[in-house]
């Protein structure tokens, strides 16, 4: 697959990133392609550049060199505003913990992407109201109690919060769901249940799933596994120099 | 941007305790600012309304502010009098429509006594061409009758038929009394919101009568005159303190004014009340501006408190910013969220402060009327007040740029990762 292959939902080529102009390169990726609907597991120890990589894929961080293609568009050719819009349209993010805006209700948290992306708002409203779609997703994730939807998010358990975050990532059918260590705050039982739900829902909405974790035991749930130590050449340099 | 406003409102509500404190300081500072402005304009309009119907004020030669203050506002004293002959000569001029003579210098328990004629009751205008009205009784007719202003009657608890004695001099502790000649209260005027409310009105002849047997402001021993004797004496006044003039035509004002100022037999001053008021405002304007500046600094302090509150909240909100970025918020949205919060606080504080002043005015109007004679009329906010409000809100939005800029920089630097 070439880096600008139209069938990739995300394609990276020759990416180098440093946080500050004179800081060391923390990410150096020659090539990475993710096919639509693919389930990719990226493993790597803490500090290996996983979160940085996700920021680059989402156009939140701009690499010093190289190209990022997201849903067919070269991010380098887009304005910052267009990059933000494309991210809102095409990516749903789930983070490690504290995913939710504390002052919004569960429902408003799920609807948040619809406020920043007309496309997701329209897709969410394709067959029903966005709020109804949010409720449907929450119900599918096992959060159907009406009382829960208007609850203060801080009162939810960690597992419930992560499921709300998945509903938010999925609303309006983005092309890819990026999950950054979403299970590391969960205990083993809720971790497996969560992973199952995440997979099911991504399949149901046709989204590719990019799952990042340091926990290798999860890898067998996925189509393909990549190791940051292989992917990120900046880590080799580190190893050489030490 | 309604989405941002919604977010900002929810975010503030989530921090309602600290946000409430910031809001309180803005509210109080705005109330102070608007209050200062309101008192200034209300005092001015109250003064202006008091003199509105008069074309010229005439008294012995003096500064125009002094003449205005002692003749109309009963503040301070005249340095000299106007002779009765001059008064009669001037008021017989064909352009003079009416004249109200004023004889001041006596008092009753701190309230000024005004010797005058029926024309005071008939001709004096206040508050946009309103004439005096009696709340009870009649305007004085007999030599020893007095008509009280509303406030005098109210605060001293007087009623029709009560007797009062006048004191010589205008201090509240006069030692020389005219207690040999008591006055009966014949009438009480309706409230006007002008110094009329604080005055006791008697005839010019009564002033003459109570000073019979007096010389240079002290009674001559052995020459006491009884009220009965006084009635039989010649009581045409020899002089008055000042008089108000109404002219047949406003156009004649300057001509008459010049003629009076050049009056050959006596050194007199004729002033246009509006012009004298303007001079007074110029004089007190410095103090008013100083007050406004103080109020403006209090507003600045309120806004600084709000900025502090927003800045302090940022460190715990970095994750929130990263989440917003992940769902598609642009860095300018993060900037906008913070300025929306400060603007909301500014608007709420400004409106609340405004409501506080107007509410206090509605509740305190009777008190202001009673204690200061300032007539607070419920009026629509002035352009100047709205401008001040706009400036406070704009200031709040602008002040919000400080935390907003910091949040913007943080969210650019953090990306999707939160490093604390
Ligand atoms: N906001 C940031 N500013 C500066 N350096 C950062 C920032 N976020 C991460 N880094 C650095 O980048 C490197 C990779 O971090 P990260 O992508 O968060 O790793 P991981 O997600 O695999 O734990 C680390 O050395 C980290 O210190
Ligand atoms: Mg990470």
XYZ file of C-alpha atoms and ligand atoms in Angstrom:
690
model
C 0.000 0.000 0.000
C 1.464 3.352 -0.897
C 1.335 6.206 1.581
C -1.159 8.182 -0.468
C -3.252 5.163 -1.311
C -6.877 6.249 -1.530
C -8.044 3.113 0.243
C -6.202 4.055 3.473
C -8.179 5.927 6.068
C -4.878 7.096 7.568
C -1.498 7.071 5.880
C 1.743 8.408 7.380
C 5.008 8.796 5.479
C 8.374 10.106 6.629
C 7.065 11.656 9.823
C 9.519 13.335 12.206
C 8.298 15.249 15.211
C 9.937 17.235 17.998
C 7.962 19.041 20.699
C 10.148 22.124 20.585
C 12.485 23.379 17.860
C 15.666 22.246 19.633
C 14.201 19.283 21.499
C 15.143 15.763 20.360
C 13.028 14.010 17.748
C 10.525 11.902 19.735
C 8.785 10.366 16.757
C 10.269 9.136 13.501
C 7.879 6.956 11.465
C 8.787 5.940 7.954
C 5.400 4.618 6.963
C 2.091 3.588 8.488
C -1.166 2.814 6.684
C -4.490 1.942 8.223
C -7.215 0.506 6.013
C -10.872 1.459 6.453
C -12.518 -0.758 9.027
C -9.198 -2.235 10.089
C -8.497 -3.046 13.724
C -4.959 -2.095 14.568
C -3.233 -2.575 17.880
C -0.224 -0.408 18.629
C 1.806 -1.455 21.638
C 4.706 0.272 23.229
C 6.088 1.234 26.594
C 5.200 4.471 28.252
C 7.034 7.416 26.691
C 7.535 5.635 23.364
C 5.550 8.298 21.493
C 2.125 6.664 21.227
C 0.123 9.740 22.247
C 2.325 11.973 20.132
C 1.629 9.726 17.125
C -2.134 10.002 17.699
C -1.884 13.792 17.924
C -0.155 13.831 14.544
C -2.768 11.538 12.983
C -5.508 13.837 14.241
C -3.812 16.957 12.889
C -3.550 18.343 16.411
C 0.241 18.275 16.120
C 2.007 19.237 12.909
C 5.075 17.136 12.050
C 8.310 18.924 11.104
C 8.569 16.744 8.021
C 6.563 14.059 6.272
C 2.959 13.680 5.194
C -0.220 12.690 6.962
C -3.205 11.624 4.899
C -6.494 11.485 6.739
C -9.554 10.235 4.857
C -7.890 11.065 1.562
C -6.706 14.591 2.414
C -3.084 15.604 2.886
C -3.121 17.463 6.196
C -0.117 19.570 5.149
C -2.190 21.147 2.379
C -5.004 22.079 4.745
C -5.365 25.170 6.863
C -5.349 24.684 10.616
C -9.103 25.271 10.592
C -9.648 22.652 7.903
C -7.459 20.165 9.806
C -9.539 20.715 12.931
C -12.716 20.257 10.933
C -11.424 17.076 9.288
C -10.436 15.673 12.686
C -13.878 16.452 14.043
C -15.482 14.785 11.011
C -13.364 11.666 10.758
C -11.932 10.728 14.156
C -13.474 9.741 17.434
C -11.023 9.779 20.345
C -11.100 7.792 23.565
C -8.431 8.546 26.141
C -7.012 6.758 29.124
C -9.265 8.364 31.738
C -11.169 11.492 32.616
C -12.513 11.593 29.085
C -15.555 13.611 29.959
C -16.134 17.323 30.357
C -17.050 17.528 34.037
C -19.641 20.264 33.688
C -21.671 18.623 30.937
C -24.245 15.890 31.385
C -23.610 12.428 29.985
C -25.830 13.220 27.015
C -24.160 16.553 26.300
C -20.755 14.906 26.497
C -21.782 12.350 23.897
C -23.201 15.084 21.656
C -20.044 17.201 21.861
C -18.588 16.165 18.447
C -21.887 17.162 16.808
C -21.355 20.704 18.130
C -18.039 21.055 16.344
C -18.722 18.975 13.241
C -21.707 19.590 11.011
C -20.965 16.364 9.167
C -21.156 14.215 12.285
C -24.217 16.072 13.416
C -25.874 15.328 10.074
C -24.799 11.694 10.068
C -25.964 11.275 13.655
C -29.314 12.768 12.659
C -29.610 10.584 9.542
C -32.445 8.454 10.913
C -33.218 10.212 14.189
C -32.444 13.230 16.363
C -28.766 13.420 17.433
C -29.909 13.109 21.042
C -31.845 9.961 20.171
C -28.805 8.568 18.403
C -26.712 9.366 21.487
C -29.239 7.499 23.630
C -29.213 4.554 21.250
C -25.403 4.335 21.390
C -25.394 4.651 25.177
C -28.028 1.929 25.414
C -25.961 -0.354 23.200
C -23.032 0.280 25.521
C -25.170 -0.723 28.480
C -25.998 2.771 29.677
C -29.735 2.930 29.208
C -31.010 4.209 32.552
C -32.651 7.568 31.968
C -31.359 8.834 35.302
C -27.809 8.159 34.196
C -28.019 10.436 31.181
C -28.532 13.593 33.179
C -26.209 12.553 35.997
C -23.115 14.491 36.942
C -20.357 12.670 35.052
C -18.139 12.686 38.127
C -20.615 10.303 39.777
C -20.069 7.631 37.135
C -17.732 4.693 37.664
C -14.539 4.641 35.619
C -15.955 1.865 33.420
C -19.129 3.824 32.807
C -17.134 6.932 31.958
C -15.087 5.014 29.397
C -18.254 3.671 27.782
C -19.669 7.188 27.560
C -16.416 8.178 25.875
C -16.895 5.370 23.331
C -20.411 6.577 22.578
C -18.980 10.035 22.005
C -16.242 8.667 19.742
C -18.811 6.759 17.669
C -21.572 9.332 17.297
C -21.952 10.600 13.750
C -19.956 7.641 12.382
C -16.378 8.897 12.049
C -14.116 6.846 9.772
C -11.763 5.929 12.591
C -11.856 5.535 16.332
C -8.560 6.183 18.071
C -8.322 4.809 21.588
C -5.318 5.862 23.663
C -4.857 3.343 26.504
C -8.607 3.390 27.214
C -8.479 0.277 29.408
C -5.528 1.011 31.654
C -7.763 2.523 34.329
C -10.162 -0.428 34.297
C -10.011 -3.690 36.214
C -9.627 -6.909 34.228
C -13.337 -7.840 34.053
C -14.569 -4.469 32.908
C -11.543 -4.252 30.607
C -12.578 -7.312 28.601
C -16.215 -6.262 28.536
C -15.188 -2.768 27.420
C -12.947 -4.110 24.674
C -15.709 -6.337 23.374
C -18.203 -3.468 23.275
C -15.694 -1.180 21.574
C -14.980 -3.773 18.892
C -18.644 -4.527 18.321
C -19.616 -0.913 17.956
C -16.742 -0.058 15.657
C -17.743 -2.959 13.459
C -21.369 -1.861 13.571
C -20.551 1.663 12.462
C -17.838 0.573 10.033
C -15.116 2.573 11.754
C -11.478 1.551 11.744
C -10.125 1.084 15.248
C -6.683 2.195 16.270
C -6.032 0.919 19.754
C -2.975 1.969 21.663
C -1.795 0.215 24.801
C 1.264 -1.035 26.646
C -0.704 -4.160 27.597
C 0.338 -6.879 25.134
C -2.276 -9.315 26.422
C -4.917 -7.397 24.477
C -3.230 -7.821 21.115
C -5.052 -10.996 20.118
C -8.341 -9.070 19.787
C -6.973 -7.219 16.750
C -6.338 -7.786 13.051
C -2.802 -6.438 13.216
C -0.317 -5.448 15.883
C 2.476 -2.919 15.579
C 5.186 -2.281 18.121
C 6.324 1.274 18.690
C 9.873 0.026 19.107
C 9.713 -1.120 15.493
C 7.605 1.708 14.198
C 9.330 4.663 15.885
C 12.918 4.962 14.672
C 13.538 7.764 17.151
C 13.654 5.069 19.814
C 16.515 3.259 18.008
C 18.642 6.384 18.196
C 17.888 6.580 21.863
C 18.959 2.995 22.322
C 22.162 3.626 20.304
C 23.147 6.665 22.264
C 22.594 5.045 25.641
C -20.814 30.520 18.739
C -23.949 29.657 20.678
C -22.282 26.301 21.379
C -19.395 28.125 23.057
C -21.743 30.333 25.076
C -23.576 27.216 26.220
C -20.288 25.587 27.210
C -19.116 28.750 28.955
C -22.338 29.036 30.939
C -22.184 25.391 32.011
C -18.532 25.683 32.909
C -19.193 28.763 35.060
C -22.144 27.046 36.707
C -19.880 24.115 37.488
C -17.563 26.522 39.337
C -20.401 28.585 40.704
C -18.815 29.303 44.060
C -15.619 30.932 42.798
C -17.397 32.341 39.758
C -20.060 33.719 42.090
C -17.457 35.550 44.136
C -15.958 37.085 40.999
C -19.461 37.978 39.873
C -20.229 39.593 43.216
C -17.218 41.877 43.009
C -18.167 42.923 39.476
C -21.782 43.476 40.513
C -20.831 45.674 43.454
C -18.329 47.656 41.442
C -20.847 48.260 38.656
C -23.473 49.276 41.223
C -21.005 51.779 42.639
C -20.173 53.139 39.197
C -23.794 53.470 38.123
C -24.738 54.767 41.556
C -22.193 57.580 41.363
C -23.392 58.435 37.886
C -27.022 58.271 38.974
C -26.576 60.494 42.014
C -24.713 62.979 39.849
C -27.437 63.215 37.211
C -30.289 63.045 39.703
C -28.793 65.830 41.803
C -28.318 67.894 38.667
C -31.799 67.347 37.349
C -33.246 68.003 40.786
C -31.383 71.338 40.931
C -32.304 72.193 37.375
C -35.964 71.433 37.991
C -35.952 73.699 41.002
C -34.976 76.771 38.998
C -36.599 75.813 35.719
C -39.412 78.368 35.784
C -37.360 81.411 36.771
C -35.819 83.760 34.195
C -33.632 85.890 36.445
C -32.527 85.922 40.078
C -31.701 89.305 41.526
C -29.778 90.082 44.703
C -27.115 92.363 46.100
C -23.953 92.259 44.018
C -22.136 88.973 44.561
C -20.911 85.923 42.751
C -23.623 84.229 40.754
C -23.155 80.835 42.425
C -23.470 82.425 45.847
C -26.628 84.275 44.830
C -28.122 81.141 43.325
C -27.320 79.074 46.401
C -28.734 81.383 49.026
C -31.786 82.580 47.094
C -33.063 79.314 45.637
C -31.342 76.560 47.573
C -31.225 78.334 50.937
C -27.548 77.445 51.299
C -25.332 80.134 52.827
C -26.265 83.741 53.455
C -26.545 86.985 51.562
C -23.906 89.620 52.136
C -26.288 92.540 51.631
C -29.926 93.262 50.917
C -31.909 94.802 48.099
C -33.833 97.929 48.995
C -37.607 97.850 48.685
C -37.475 100.856 46.341
C -35.148 99.073 43.931
C -37.384 96.012 44.034
C -40.420 98.111 43.173
C -38.634 100.057 40.444
C -37.322 96.935 38.742
C -40.535 94.943 38.977
C -42.542 97.781 37.489
C -40.627 97.353 34.229
C -43.104 96.462 31.455
C -41.210 93.316 30.492
C -41.519 91.874 34.005
C -44.397 89.416 34.163
C -44.059 88.475 37.794
C -41.699 88.752 40.723
C -41.257 86.729 43.892
C -39.574 88.665 46.713
C -37.589 86.642 49.241
C -36.686 87.817 52.700
C -34.366 85.377 54.394
C -32.444 85.391 57.636
C -34.690 83.759 60.207
C -35.234 80.137 61.006
C -37.212 77.647 63.016
C -35.434 74.609 64.427
C -32.952 74.588 61.604
C -35.444 75.217 58.819
C -35.235 78.498 56.945
C -38.005 81.061 57.151
C -38.874 82.749 53.876
C -40.680 86.061 53.930
C -42.547 86.443 50.665
C -45.906 87.216 49.057
C -48.763 85.361 47.388
C -46.828 85.396 44.128
C -44.525 82.738 45.628
C -47.451 80.352 45.868
C -48.944 81.390 42.558
C -45.881 81.793 40.387
C -43.139 79.488 41.588
C -42.649 76.575 39.187
C -40.675 73.377 39.647
C -40.136 70.061 37.899
C -41.285 70.998 34.419
C -43.894 73.698 34.968
C -45.640 72.291 38.010
C -47.057 74.819 40.464
C -47.172 74.568 44.236
C -50.115 72.865 45.832
C -51.430 72.778 49.350
C -51.691 69.426 51.039
C -53.749 70.978 53.824
C -55.014 74.372 54.927
C -54.429 77.647 53.105
C -51.565 79.905 52.061
C -50.918 82.432 54.873
C -53.247 85.430 54.964
C -52.921 86.874 58.432
C -49.787 88.671 59.599
C -48.984 85.867 62.050
C -49.728 82.898 59.866
C -47.167 80.570 58.329
C -47.294 78.000 55.541
C -44.932 75.048 55.931
C -43.060 73.055 53.359
C -43.994 69.357 53.338
C -40.745 68.173 54.880
C -40.839 70.695 57.733
C -44.329 69.606 58.706
C -43.479 65.941 58.373
C -40.243 65.869 60.315
C -41.364 68.257 63.078
C -44.824 66.706 63.260
C -46.716 69.956 62.813
C -50.342 70.305 61.864
C -52.699 73.090 60.928
C -53.368 75.385 63.881
C -50.114 74.573 65.735
C -48.107 77.527 66.970
C -44.430 78.079 66.267
C -41.948 80.793 67.164
C -39.198 81.941 64.859
C -35.559 82.404 65.740
C -33.273 85.115 64.534
C -30.423 83.832 62.400
C -30.154 80.666 60.401
C -28.100 78.368 62.577
C -29.895 75.549 64.306
C -28.867 77.001 67.656
C -30.140 80.546 67.563
C -30.055 82.218 70.924
C -32.143 85.208 70.053
C -35.758 84.259 69.521
C -38.795 86.038 68.316
C -40.798 84.161 70.912
C -42.891 87.159 71.729
C -44.625 86.809 68.372
C -45.831 83.242 67.763
C -47.119 82.147 64.343
C -50.069 79.908 63.629
C -49.713 77.303 60.906
C -52.304 78.021 58.242
C -51.291 75.532 55.610
C -48.920 72.763 54.585
C -47.636 72.429 51.025
C -47.545 69.217 49.068
C -44.051 67.730 48.573
C -42.088 69.101 45.612
C -38.637 67.572 45.947
C -37.186 71.095 46.008
C -35.957 73.351 48.855
C -39.558 74.584 49.167
C -40.196 71.444 51.209
C -37.636 72.630 53.759
C -38.981 76.174 54.085
C -41.402 78.016 56.368
C -43.260 80.727 54.522
C -44.578 83.923 56.095
C -45.439 87.341 54.719
C -42.875 90.069 54.133
C -44.783 92.147 56.687
C -44.385 89.391 59.276
C -40.616 89.526 58.847
C -40.846 93.276 59.353
C -43.084 92.849 62.408
C -40.864 90.403 64.275
C -37.933 92.753 63.881
C -39.741 95.804 65.248
C -37.719 97.245 68.079
C -34.587 95.535 66.750
C -31.417 97.158 65.568
C -28.460 95.500 63.800
C -29.881 92.079 64.502
C -30.432 92.414 68.241
C -33.480 93.487 70.191
C -33.129 96.834 71.930
C -33.968 96.369 75.604
C -37.134 98.095 76.669
C -38.410 98.412 73.116
C -40.227 95.062 72.922
C -43.311 95.235 70.746
C -46.359 93.093 71.358
C -48.135 91.400 68.453
C -51.078 93.710 68.928
C -48.839 96.777 68.710
C -47.183 95.361 65.621
C -50.468 95.110 63.763
C -51.036 98.813 64.121
C -47.593 99.787 62.852
C -46.334 100.549 59.360
C -44.998 97.208 58.102
C -43.870 97.950 54.551
C -40.505 96.190 54.234
C -37.440 98.370 53.976
C -35.447 95.724 52.176
C -35.557 92.133 50.978
C -32.803 89.563 50.441
C -33.371 88.696 46.800
C -36.102 88.217 44.251
C -36.980 85.926 41.374
C -38.206 87.369 38.101
C -40.377 85.970 35.340
C -40.367 87.929 32.114
C -43.009 88.495 29.469
C -40.593 87.111 26.921
C -37.464 85.028 27.318
C -35.882 87.146 24.617
C -35.747 90.094 26.999
C -33.595 88.243 29.536
C -30.239 89.697 28.552
C -31.581 93.203 28.191
C -33.124 93.155 31.665
C -30.075 91.457 33.121
C -27.813 94.198 31.754
C -30.104 96.912 33.027
C -30.117 95.433 36.554
C -26.374 94.908 36.627
C -25.960 98.580 35.657
C -28.613 99.741 38.131
C -27.370 103.162 39.253
C -28.713 103.462 42.812
C -27.560 100.136 44.206
C -25.014 97.449 43.427
C -27.151 94.544 42.206
C -26.559 91.288 40.370
C -29.019 89.595 38.073
C -28.195 86.048 37.086
C -29.637 83.454 34.746
C -30.218 80.430 36.952
C -29.261 77.987 34.207
C -25.928 79.716 33.645
C -25.204 79.893 37.361
C -26.027 76.200 37.712
C -23.646 75.415 34.901
C -20.912 77.319 36.756
C -21.763 75.334 39.854
C -21.473 72.053 37.937
C -18.118 73.094 36.563
C -17.025 73.693 40.119
C -18.272 70.399 41.533
C -17.390 68.543 38.329
C -13.867 67.925 39.614
C -15.178 66.152 42.671
C -17.697 64.209 40.607
C -15.007 63.096 38.202
C -12.810 62.053 41.088
C -15.673 59.893 42.356
C -16.194 58.397 38.915
C -12.485 57.627 38.634
C -12.562 55.905 42.024
C -15.604 53.895 40.901
C -13.839 53.012 37.650
C -10.862 51.700 39.612
C -13.174 49.592 41.732
C -14.546 48.116 38.495
C -10.974 47.408 37.396
C -10.345 45.643 40.690
C -13.496 43.572 40.120
C -12.320 42.582 36.654
C -8.865 41.753 37.982
C -10.518 39.421 40.499
C -12.321 37.700 37.664
C -9.099 37.288 35.654
C -7.413 35.804 38.712
C -10.266 33.346 39.136
C -10.125 32.269 35.468
C -6.318 31.969 35.445
C -6.366 29.897 38.607
C -8.881 27.527 37.034
C -6.729 26.854 33.979
C -4.300 24.341 35.428
C -7.131 22.007 36.348
C -8.783 22.585 32.990
C -5.948 21.503 30.706
C -7.479 18.067 30.270
C -10.804 19.685 29.444
C -9.053 21.702 26.724
C -7.435 18.553 25.315
C -10.821 16.817 25.215
C -12.362 19.773 23.435
C -9.499 19.728 20.937
C -10.055 16.007 20.327
C -13.725 16.504 19.461
C -12.830 19.143 16.914
C -12.482 22.379 18.845
C -9.943 24.697 17.334
C -7.462 26.595 19.498
C -9.554 29.712 18.793
C -12.515 27.880 20.293
C -10.501 27.392 23.464
C -9.694 31.098 23.370
C -13.347 31.837 22.686
C -14.535 29.657 25.565
C -12.496 31.627 28.080
C -13.511 35.008 26.673
C -17.125 33.817 26.568
C -16.839 33.015 30.264
C -15.417 36.431 31.116
C -17.984 38.147 28.898
C -20.823 36.235 30.526
C -19.528 37.237 33.944
C -19.236 40.826 32.713
C -22.762 40.907 31.303
C -24.286 39.239 34.348
C -22.351 41.471 36.735
C -23.187 44.618 34.796
C -26.885 43.808 34.594
C -27.013 42.748 38.248
C -25.184 45.896 39.364
C -27.529 47.961 37.268
C -30.579 46.232 38.717
C -29.153 46.748 42.192
C -28.945 50.516 41.684
C -32.383 50.805 40.142
C -33.903 48.539 42.750
C -32.274 50.516 45.549
C -33.521 53.705 43.941
C -37.077 52.454 43.774
C -36.906 51.377 47.406
C -34.907 54.357 48.615
C -36.715 57.122 46.748
C -38.830 58.162 49.753
C -35.731 58.230 51.960
C -33.712 60.330 49.503
C -36.628 62.689 49.221
C -36.970 62.994 52.973
C -33.314 63.236 53.924
C -31.792 65.142 51.037
C -34.727 66.631 49.180
C -33.455 64.798 46.112
C -36.360 63.698 44.005
C -35.528 60.313 42.468
C -37.808 59.825 39.531
C -37.873 56.344 38.044
C -36.329 57.054 34.668
C -35.058 55.009 31.770
C -31.277 54.438 31.858
C -29.392 57.288 30.222
C -27.151 56.861 27.196
C -24.207 57.596 29.460
C -25.161 54.820 31.869
C -25.587 52.383 28.999
C -22.213 53.489 27.656
C -20.652 52.811 31.055
C -22.309 49.380 31.093
C -21.034 48.674 27.603
C -17.560 49.675 28.691
C -17.691 47.331 31.685
C -18.829 44.438 29.480
C -16.202 45.237 26.851
C -13.647 45.491 29.656
C -14.672 42.064 30.937
C -14.401 40.558 27.449
C -11.009 42.205 27.005
C -9.786 41.118 30.436
C -10.844 37.581 29.501
C -8.268 37.690 26.729
C -5.537 37.242 29.364
C -6.637 33.783 30.596
C -7.907 32.998 27.083
C -4.500 33.627 25.567
C -2.876 31.449 28.202
C -5.394 28.655 27.588
C -4.799 29.013 23.847
C -1.028 28.653 24.295
C -1.473 25.709 26.641
C -3.819 23.872 24.318
C -1.444 24.357 21.402
C 1.463 23.090 23.476
C -0.411 20.166 25.009
C -2.060 18.783 21.910
C -3.939 15.718 23.091
C -1.529 14.900 25.883
C -1.858 16.408 29.303
C 1.397 17.027 31.091
C 1.061 18.573 34.493
N 3.009 18.217 25.539
C 4.271 17.787 25.490
N 5.280 18.676 25.476
C 6.567 18.262 25.431
N 6.933 16.975 25.391
C 5.982 16.027 25.375
C 4.607 16.377 25.439
N 3.857 15.245 25.421
C 4.748 14.218 25.360
N 6.019 14.684 25.332
C 7.233 13.853 25.238
O 7.180 13.092 24.080
C 7.638 11.768 24.295
C 6.565 10.778 23.925
O 5.480 10.932 24.826
P 4.062 10.262 24.578
O 3.718 10.422 23.140
O 3.108 10.861 25.566
O 4.376 8.758 24.933
P 3.330 7.596 25.307
O 1.981 8.059 24.947
O 3.805 6.427 24.509
O 3.503 7.358 26.763
C 8.032 11.698 25.769
O 9.414 11.873 25.853
C 7.325 12.858 26.382
O 8.082 13.362 27.437
Mg 0.356 8.220 26.131
